[in-house]
Short mmCIF file of C-alpha atoms in Angstrom, two decimals:
data_model
loop_
_atom_site.label_atom_id
_atom_site.label_comp_id
_atom_site.label_asym_id
_atom_site.label_seq_id
_atom_site.Cartn_x
_atom_site.Cartn_y
_atom_site.Cartn_z
CA MET A 3 -0.08 -0.12 0.06
CA ILE A 4 1.05 3.55 -0.67
CA TRP A 5 0.13 5.71 2.09
CA THR A 6 -0.77 9.42 1.06
CA PRO A 7 -3.40 11.59 2.52
CA LEU A 8 -5.84 10.61 -0.28
CA THR A 9 -5.23 6.83 -0.22
CA THR A 10 -5.77 7.29 3.72
CA VAL A 11 -9.07 9.03 3.12
CA MET A 12 -10.19 6.31 0.69
CA THR A 13 -9.33 3.51 2.99
CA VAL A 14 -11.13 5.36 5.79
CA LEU A 15 -14.14 5.97 3.54
CA GLY A 16 -13.99 2.29 2.52
CA ILE A 17 -13.86 1.01 6.16
CA PHE A 18 -16.61 3.63 7.27
CA GLY A 19 -18.96 2.53 4.34
CA LEU A 20 -18.34 -1.22 5.08
CA VAL A 21 -19.30 -0.99 8.66
CA LEU A 22 -22.24 1.18 8.10
CA VAL A 23 -23.71 -1.02 5.21
CA ILE A 24 -23.52 -4.06 7.46
CA TYR A 25 -25.30 -2.17 10.23
CA ALA A 26 -27.86 -0.73 7.80
CA SER A 27 -28.65 -3.74 5.82
CA GLY A 28 -29.84 -5.56 8.93
CA LYS A 29 -32.13 -2.84 9.84
CA ALA A 30 -33.50 -2.55 6.27
CA TYR A 31 -34.11 -6.28 6.15
CA THR A 32 -36.10 -6.19 9.38
CA ILE A 33 -38.27 -3.26 8.11
CA ASN A 34 -38.69 -4.86 4.80
CA LYS A 35 -39.94 -8.19 6.43
CA ARG A 36 -42.26 -6.77 9.00
CA ILE A 37 -43.87 -3.81 7.51
CA ALA A 38 -46.41 -5.73 5.30
CA LYS A 39 -48.01 -7.55 8.17
CA ALA A 40 -47.42 -4.89 10.93
CA GLY A 41 -50.26 -3.50 12.88
CA LEU A 42 -50.62 0.35 13.47
CA GLU A 43 -48.45 0.53 16.50
CA GLU A 44 -45.63 -1.71 14.91
CA LYS A 45 -45.97 0.34 11.82
CA TYR A 46 -45.35 3.40 13.72
CA LEU A 47 -42.11 1.82 15.47
CA LEU A 48 -40.89 0.68 12.05
CA GLU A 49 -41.39 4.25 10.75
CA LYS A 50 -39.32 5.58 13.52
CA ASN A 51 -36.54 2.90 12.74
CA TYR A 52 -36.75 3.79 9.17
CA TYR A 53 -35.92 7.35 9.76
CA LEU A 54 -32.84 6.28 11.52
CA LEU A 55 -31.99 3.97 8.68
CA SER A 56 -32.61 6.58 6.24
CA THR A 57 -30.32 8.93 7.88
CA VAL A 58 -27.63 6.23 7.85
CA VAL A 59 -28.17 5.28 4.17
CA TRP A 60 -28.05 8.90 3.20
CA VAL A 61 -24.45 9.12 5.08
CA ILE A 62 -23.51 5.84 3.25
CA LEU A 63 -24.50 6.93 -0.16
CA VAL A 64 -23.15 10.53 0.04
CA SER A 65 -19.78 9.14 1.27
CA ARG A 66 -19.66 6.48 -1.63
CA ILE A 67 -20.56 9.21 -4.04
CA ILE A 68 -17.64 11.37 -2.61
CA ALA A 69 -15.42 8.34 -2.72
CA GLY A 70 -16.45 7.89 -6.45
CA GLY A 71 -15.09 11.38 -7.27
CA LEU A 72 -12.03 11.17 -4.87
CA PHE A 73 -11.29 7.73 -6.68
CA TRP A 74 -10.09 9.45 -9.84
CA VAL A 75 -8.40 12.28 -7.94
CA THR A 76 -6.43 9.69 -5.88
CA ASN A 77 -5.33 7.74 -8.81
CA GLU A 78 -4.09 10.83 -10.61
CA SER A 79 -2.05 11.71 -7.43
CA LEU A 80 -0.45 8.21 -7.31
CA ILE A 81 1.16 8.62 -10.85
CA PRO A 82 4.43 10.02 -9.95
CA LEU A 83 4.72 7.44 -7.03
CA ILE A 84 4.52 4.49 -9.29
CA PRO A 85 7.68 3.85 -11.49
CA GLY A 86 6.75 3.56 -15.29
CA ALA A 87 3.25 5.05 -14.77
CA MET A 88 2.50 8.07 -16.89
CA CYS A 89 -1.31 8.20 -16.42
CA GLN A 90 -4.08 6.28 -14.47
CA PHE A 91 -3.61 3.34 -16.79
CA GLY A 92 -0.26 2.70 -14.90
CA VAL A 93 -1.74 3.09 -11.45
CA SER A 94 -4.61 0.52 -12.51
CA GLN A 95 -1.86 -1.78 -13.80
CA ALA A 96 -0.08 -1.50 -10.40
CA GLY A 97 -3.52 -2.40 -8.58
CA SER A 98 -4.63 -4.94 -10.98
CA PRO A 99 -7.21 -6.73 -11.13
CA TYR A 100 -9.04 -4.90 -8.50
CA SER A 101 -8.47 -1.52 -9.94
CA TRP A 102 -10.01 -2.47 -13.25
CA ILE A 103 -13.08 -3.86 -11.75
CA ASP A 104 -13.21 -0.78 -9.27
CA THR A 105 -13.08 1.56 -12.08
CA GLY A 106 -16.09 -0.02 -13.89
CA VAL A 107 -18.10 -0.11 -10.69
CA LYS A 108 -17.26 3.51 -10.05
CA LEU A 109 -18.80 4.50 -13.44
CA VAL A 110 -22.21 2.98 -12.76
CA VAL A 111 -22.60 3.54 -8.88
CA ILE A 112 -23.95 7.00 -8.96
CA PHE A 113 -26.85 5.92 -11.28
CA ALA A 114 -27.88 3.29 -8.80
CA TYR A 115 -27.31 5.36 -5.47
CA GLY A 116 -29.07 8.29 -6.91
CA ILE A 117 -32.27 6.27 -7.27
CA TRP A 118 -32.54 5.69 -3.60
CA LEU A 119 -31.58 9.22 -2.64
CA VAL A 120 -34.26 10.75 -4.85
CA LEU A 121 -37.10 8.29 -3.89
CA ASP A 122 -36.19 8.92 -0.14
CA LEU A 123 -36.41 12.68 -0.77
CA ILE A 124 -39.94 12.34 -2.27
CA ASN A 125 -40.96 9.94 0.69
CA ARG A 126 -40.04 12.66 3.19
CA ARG A 127 -42.34 15.01 1.42
CA VAL A 128 -45.38 12.74 1.51
CA LYS A 129 -47.32 11.99 4.84
CA GLY A 130 -47.29 8.39 5.96
CA SER A 131 -44.01 7.34 4.21
CA PRO A 132 -45.80 5.39 1.30
CA LEU A 133 -42.33 4.41 -0.13
CA LEU A 134 -41.08 2.93 3.19
CA GLN A 135 -41.12 -0.69 1.93
CA PRO A 136 -39.83 0.01 -1.69
CA LEU A 137 -37.04 2.06 -0.23
CA SER A 138 -36.00 -0.75 2.05
CA LYS A 139 -36.18 -3.29 -0.62
CA ILE A 140 -34.12 -1.03 -2.99
CA PHE A 141 -31.41 -0.61 -0.25
CA ILE A 142 -31.27 -4.43 0.27
CA LEU A 143 -30.93 -4.67 -3.51
CA LEU A 144 -28.04 -1.99 -3.33
CA VAL A 145 -26.24 -3.81 -0.59
CA PRO A 146 -24.22 -6.10 -2.86
CA LEU A 147 -23.15 -3.09 -5.02
CA LEU A 148 -22.24 -1.12 -1.93
CA LEU A 149 -20.04 -4.03 -0.74
CA LEU A 150 -18.46 -4.53 -3.93
CA ASP A 151 -17.77 -0.74 -4.06
CA THR A 152 -16.27 -0.57 -0.66
CA MET A 153 -14.32 -3.80 -0.55
CA LEU A 154 -12.76 -3.09 -4.09
CA ASP A 155 -11.63 0.23 -2.88
CA LEU A 156 -9.97 -1.42 0.12
CA ALA A 157 -8.54 -4.15 -1.96
CA PHE A 158 -7.14 -1.78 -4.74
CA TYR A 159 -5.55 0.75 -2.33
CA PHE A 160 -3.97 -2.07 -0.10
CA THR A 161 -2.71 -3.89 -3.46
CA VAL A 162 -1.29 -0.91 -5.16
CA SER A 163 2.47 -0.62 -4.57
CA PRO A 164 5.51 1.38 -6.06
CA VAL A 165 6.38 -1.44 -8.46
CA THR A 166 7.50 -0.86 -12.00
CA VAL A 167 4.66 -1.03 -14.46
CA PRO A 168 4.17 -0.88 -18.22
CA CYS A 169 1.87 2.03 -18.78
CA CYS A 170 -0.60 2.93 -21.86
CA ARG A 171 2.55 3.18 -24.08
CA THR A 172 2.55 -0.59 -24.53
CA VAL A 173 -1.19 -0.69 -25.43
CA PHE A 174 -1.92 2.65 -27.13
CA THR A 175 0.60 3.04 -29.92
CA GLU A 176 0.28 5.00 -33.31
CA ALA A 177 -1.57 1.78 -34.54
CA SER A 178 -4.34 1.98 -32.07
CA PRO A 179 -7.73 3.16 -33.38
CA VAL A 180 -8.54 4.96 -30.03
CA PRO A 181 -6.36 7.02 -27.66
CA CYS A 182 -5.59 6.18 -24.13
CA PRO A 183 -8.80 7.50 -22.47
CA TYR A 184 -6.85 8.55 -19.29
CA CYS A 185 -4.18 10.58 -21.12
CA PHE A 186 -6.89 12.01 -23.43
CA ILE A 187 -9.32 13.13 -20.74
CA PHE A 188 -7.02 13.79 -17.55
CA HIS A 189 -3.93 15.28 -19.26
CA ASP A 190 -4.35 16.57 -22.80
CA ALA A 191 -7.95 17.46 -23.24
CA PRO A 192 -9.33 18.11 -19.67
CA MET A 193 -12.32 20.11 -21.07
CA PHE A 194 -13.76 16.75 -21.98
CA LEU A 195 -13.99 15.97 -18.32
CA VAL A 196 -16.63 18.89 -17.95
CA VAL A 197 -18.53 17.29 -21.04
CA ILE A 198 -18.35 13.74 -19.49
CA ILE A 199 -19.43 14.68 -16.15
CA SER A 200 -22.32 16.94 -17.53
CA TYR A 201 -23.52 14.44 -19.82
CA GLY A 202 -23.29 11.61 -17.12
CA LEU A 203 -25.31 13.86 -14.54
CA SER A 204 -27.84 14.46 -17.32
CA ILE A 205 -28.31 10.69 -18.16
CA ALA A 206 -28.35 9.83 -14.40
CA LEU A 207 -31.13 12.56 -13.87
CA VAL A 208 -33.16 11.29 -16.72
CA LEU A 209 -32.92 7.65 -15.33
CA TRP A 210 -33.96 8.80 -11.86
CA GLY A 211 -36.72 10.67 -13.42
CA PHE A 212 -38.10 7.44 -15.07
CA VAL A 213 -37.81 5.63 -11.94
CA VAL A 214 -39.63 8.34 -9.92
CA ARG A 215 -42.46 8.16 -12.70
CA HIS A 216 -42.57 4.36 -12.38
CA TYR A 217 -43.26 4.58 -8.72
CA THR A 218 -45.81 7.69 -9.15
CA VAL A 219 -47.81 5.42 -11.22
CA ARG A 220 -47.69 2.56 -8.82
CA VAL A 221 -48.15 4.59 -5.56
CA LYS A 222 -50.89 7.03 -5.89
CA GLU A 223 -50.04 8.90 -2.68
CA ILE A 224 -46.91 10.25 -4.04
CA GLU A 225 -48.64 11.41 -7.46
CA PRO A 226 -48.30 15.24 -6.95
CA VAL A 227 -44.90 15.35 -5.52
CA GLY A 228 -43.69 12.55 -7.84
CA ASN A 229 -44.92 14.37 -10.88
CA ASP A 230 -43.38 17.75 -9.64
CA ALA A 231 -39.89 15.90 -8.91
CA THR A 232 -40.01 14.26 -12.26
CA ARG A 233 -40.48 17.46 -14.05
CA LYS A 234 -37.55 19.12 -11.92
CA LEU A 235 -35.26 16.08 -12.57
CA VAL A 236 -35.83 16.20 -16.44
CA THR A 237 -35.33 20.10 -16.33
CA VAL A 238 -32.15 19.78 -14.35
CA ALA A 239 -31.02 17.02 -16.90
CA LEU A 240 -31.62 19.38 -19.76
CA VAL A 241 -29.58 22.05 -18.07
CA PHE A 242 -26.50 19.52 -17.73
CA ALA A 243 -27.18 18.47 -21.32
CA VAL A 244 -26.94 22.05 -22.50
CA ILE A 245 -23.76 22.62 -20.28
CA GLY A 246 -22.12 19.54 -21.65
CA THR A 247 -22.83 20.53 -25.29
CA VAL A 248 -21.59 24.08 -24.70
CA ALA A 249 -18.41 22.63 -23.09
CA LEU A 250 -18.10 20.38 -26.19
CA VAL A 251 -17.25 23.41 -28.32
CA PRO A 252 -14.10 24.55 -26.41
CA ALA A 253 -13.02 20.97 -25.90
CA ILE A 254 -13.18 20.22 -29.61
CA ILE A 255 -11.37 23.41 -30.24
CA GLN A 256 -8.68 22.34 -27.69
CA VAL A 257 -8.28 19.03 -29.56
CA LEU A 258 -8.22 20.71 -33.00
CA GLY A 259 -6.00 23.64 -32.01
CA GLY A 260 -2.50 23.28 -32.92
CA GLY A 261 -2.75 20.41 -35.32
CA PRO A 262 0.05 19.99 -37.80
CA LEU A 263 -1.94 21.19 -40.90
CA LEU A 264 -3.47 24.34 -39.24
CA HIS A 265 -0.14 26.46 -39.80
CA MET B 30 -43.99 16.45 -22.34
CA VAL B 31 -41.35 14.78 -19.79
CA SER B 32 -40.86 11.92 -22.26
CA LYS B 33 -40.12 14.22 -25.00
CA ARG B 34 -37.67 16.12 -23.00
CA ALA B 35 -35.86 13.15 -21.99
CA ALA B 36 -35.72 11.85 -25.63
CA ALA B 37 -34.32 15.36 -26.54
CA ILE B 38 -31.72 14.91 -23.70
CA ILE B 39 -30.68 11.48 -24.82
CA ALA B 40 -30.48 12.89 -28.52
CA VAL B 41 -28.30 15.76 -27.39
CA VAL B 42 -25.83 13.40 -25.48
CA ILE B 43 -25.75 10.82 -28.45
CA ALA B 44 -25.02 13.94 -31.01
CA GLY B 45 -22.31 15.09 -28.62
CA LEU B 46 -20.71 11.55 -28.48
CA ILE B 47 -20.87 11.20 -32.27
CA LEU B 48 -19.33 14.68 -32.65
CA SER B 49 -16.40 13.81 -30.24
CA ALA B 50 -15.80 10.50 -32.07
CA ALA B 51 -15.83 12.21 -35.44
CA THR B 52 -13.35 14.80 -34.10
CA VAL B 53 -10.90 12.11 -32.96
CA LEU B 54 -11.20 10.27 -36.35
CA TYR B 55 -10.84 13.55 -38.15
CA LEU B 56 -7.74 14.44 -36.44
CA LYS B 57 -6.22 10.99 -36.90
CA GLY B 58 -7.19 11.07 -40.70
CA LYS B 59 -5.60 14.44 -40.91
CA GLN B 60 -2.32 13.45 -39.48
CA SER B 61 -2.03 10.36 -41.54
CA ALA B 62 -2.99 12.31 -44.72
CA LEU B 63 0.10 14.52 -44.45
CA ALA B 64 2.43 13.84 -47.26
CA GLU B 65 5.68 12.75 -45.72
CA GLU B 66 8.85 14.52 -46.58
CA THR B 67 11.47 11.80 -47.33
CA GLY B 68 14.08 14.19 -48.45
CA ILE B 69 14.61 15.68 -44.86
CA SER B 70 15.37 13.64 -41.80
CA VAL B 71 15.77 14.54 -38.07
CA THR B 72 19.27 13.40 -37.24
CA GLY B 73 19.46 14.89 -33.63
CA VAL B 74 17.36 15.97 -30.90
CA GLU B 75 18.44 18.28 -28.07
CA LEU B 76 16.39 17.64 -24.80
CA ASN B 77 16.61 19.57 -21.48
CA ARG B 78 15.74 16.60 -19.20
CA ARG B 79 15.84 18.92 -16.11
CA MET B 80 13.20 21.13 -17.56
CA ASN B 81 11.36 18.48 -19.71
CA VAL B 82 11.81 20.54 -22.74
CA LEU B 83 12.48 19.57 -26.31
CA VAL B 84 15.08 22.32 -26.93
CA GLY B 85 15.69 21.77 -30.76
CA VAL B 86 16.26 19.30 -33.46
CA ASN B 87 19.16 18.87 -36.05
CA ILE B 88 17.80 17.96 -39.56
CA THR B 89 19.70 16.95 -42.58
CA SER B 90 18.27 17.71 -46.04
CA SER B 91 19.15 15.52 -49.16
CA LEU B 92 16.93 17.77 -51.46
CA ASP B 93 18.31 19.45 -54.53
CA SER B 94 16.71 22.88 -53.51
CA THR B 95 16.35 25.01 -50.49
CA VAL B 96 13.08 24.33 -48.32
CA GLY B 97 11.47 26.39 -45.76
CA ILE B 98 10.21 24.83 -42.53
CA LYS B 99 6.88 26.62 -41.75
CA SER B 100 5.91 25.20 -38.39
CA ALA B 101 6.32 22.47 -35.88
CA SER B 102 3.86 20.41 -33.99
CA LEU B 103 4.21 17.94 -31.15
CA VAL B 104 1.53 15.12 -31.23
CA LYS B 105 1.35 12.85 -28.25
CA ILE B 106 0.71 9.40 -29.62
CA GLN B 107 -1.08 8.09 -26.56
CA SER B 108 -3.72 10.86 -26.65
CA GLY B 109 -3.52 11.40 -30.37
CA ILE B 110 -3.59 15.28 -29.82
CA ALA B 111 -1.12 18.05 -30.77
CA VAL B 112 0.02 19.12 -27.39
CA GLU B 113 2.36 21.93 -28.70
CA SER B 114 2.76 23.67 -31.90
CA THR B 115 4.62 26.85 -33.18
CA GLU B 116 4.85 28.65 -36.51
CA PHE B 117 8.04 30.00 -37.57
CA LYS B 118 8.12 33.67 -38.90
CA PRO B 119 10.34 34.04 -41.00
CA LEU B 120 10.60 30.36 -42.13
CA ARG B 121 13.51 28.44 -41.21
CA GLN B 122 15.46 27.86 -44.44
CA VAL B 123 17.24 24.63 -45.05
CA GLU B 124 19.83 24.79 -47.87
CA ALA B 125 19.96 21.90 -50.36
CA HIS B 126 22.25 19.08 -49.07
CA SER B 127 22.93 20.62 -45.86
CA GLN B 128 22.30 20.36 -42.16
CA ALA B 129 20.30 22.92 -39.95
CA TYR B 130 19.30 23.26 -36.45
CA ILE B 131 15.54 24.09 -35.76
CA PRO B 132 14.89 25.62 -32.14
CA ILE B 133 11.70 24.07 -30.95
CA GLY B 134 11.02 24.77 -27.07
CA PHE B 135 8.12 22.25 -26.68
CA SER B 136 7.31 21.02 -22.97
CA LEU B 137 7.38 17.31 -22.56
CA ASP B 138 5.42 15.22 -20.22
CA PRO B 139 7.67 14.59 -17.07
CA GLU B 140 5.96 11.24 -16.51
CA GLY B 141 6.85 10.22 -20.15
CA ALA B 142 5.18 9.69 -23.43
CA ASP B 143 5.73 8.89 -27.06
CA TYR B 144 5.39 11.64 -29.54
CA PHE B 145 5.46 12.54 -33.28
CA LEU B 146 7.22 15.62 -33.91
CA TYR B 147 5.89 17.14 -37.27
CA LEU B 148 7.90 19.80 -39.17
CA VAL B 149 5.63 21.11 -41.93
CA THR B 150 7.55 22.61 -45.08
CA ASP B 151 6.46 25.29 -47.53
CA ARG B 152 6.19 22.47 -50.05
CA GLY B 153 3.11 21.10 -48.25
CA THR B 154 4.99 18.04 -46.88
CA ALA B 155 5.83 17.15 -43.23
CA VAL B 156 8.95 15.59 -41.66
CA ARG B 157 7.87 13.25 -39.14
CA HIS B 158 10.07 12.08 -36.37
CA ARG B 159 9.09 9.60 -33.40
CA LEU B 160 10.36 10.57 -30.11
CA SER B 161 10.05 8.76 -26.79
CA TYR B 162 10.55 10.52 -23.71
CA PRO B 163 12.30 10.33 -21.00
#
């Protein structure tokens, strides 16, 4: 393991996430199991328990989303510490195979975690917590992903060491049809980072909007709040799509600028 | 209304992705479409390893006439992007059957990378030299 302030933060977030997921998954399982048959009094108790669970899940998911962003920053900071690494490809080589799986997981987690957070926000705005059971169920479904996400972080940062690695030079040569994504986005065309983040958030917001609409149709109590949330989500998604497209112009100019034929 | 908006967003994102891919392909095509100058070759490279700078290059011409070097570009092979470029005003003249030194002054990635150095001539051709750093 290479101990730096960022790898330490990632390790702490990993352990913290792992402990909270184990604690929260038990509570979510109990609520999900009992809520359907619960009487009024037990339902009230389960609702109270749910509010505690909801707070814990918010902490878990927000900390995982922060870890998702920090993952790229941490990997970038490790480049000078790994001999032979010239971009994050080299860092991933040093932490292989966990790094590659972790990278894939990090690209999809925000889509999944956001679904729960958006539905919980709606649930809090409606009397009687009508989404209590679906939220507990979704959280239980998220547990394997959360465990994978946290354990891969821990496995990767405990594995990565300052060994000499072959970097992207061995894979991305002049004959390659595509450039090295890490060199392209993080080093030479950073404006594309704004494009990717904006487009990613836009797609995520549309996806969350569809999920909210799905539940709005199924659970009548949340209809006004759900419809309003869907409209807001899609509007914000549109804003991010526009930001991404606007950022695409300087990004393309940055890539085209200085080409050998321009002079 | 919401579905239409969502479809519009997805269309915008897909258009953006296609545009980005087209840019990369266009850039690659443009670089490979450059007619290579075979009469001039880079025979030496001066590097400042402390500052990570390509200071200049020595070139040898086997052409029968004088040629002017219009510009220089440094394309990073791993990203396919021209990371540095400069235009020479006035042109750097290279006499027939002679050697010349072209000052460049391009920054190189301290972590290391492979590059193509392009020297574009006033004949519309380009001298291409592969450079690995460090």
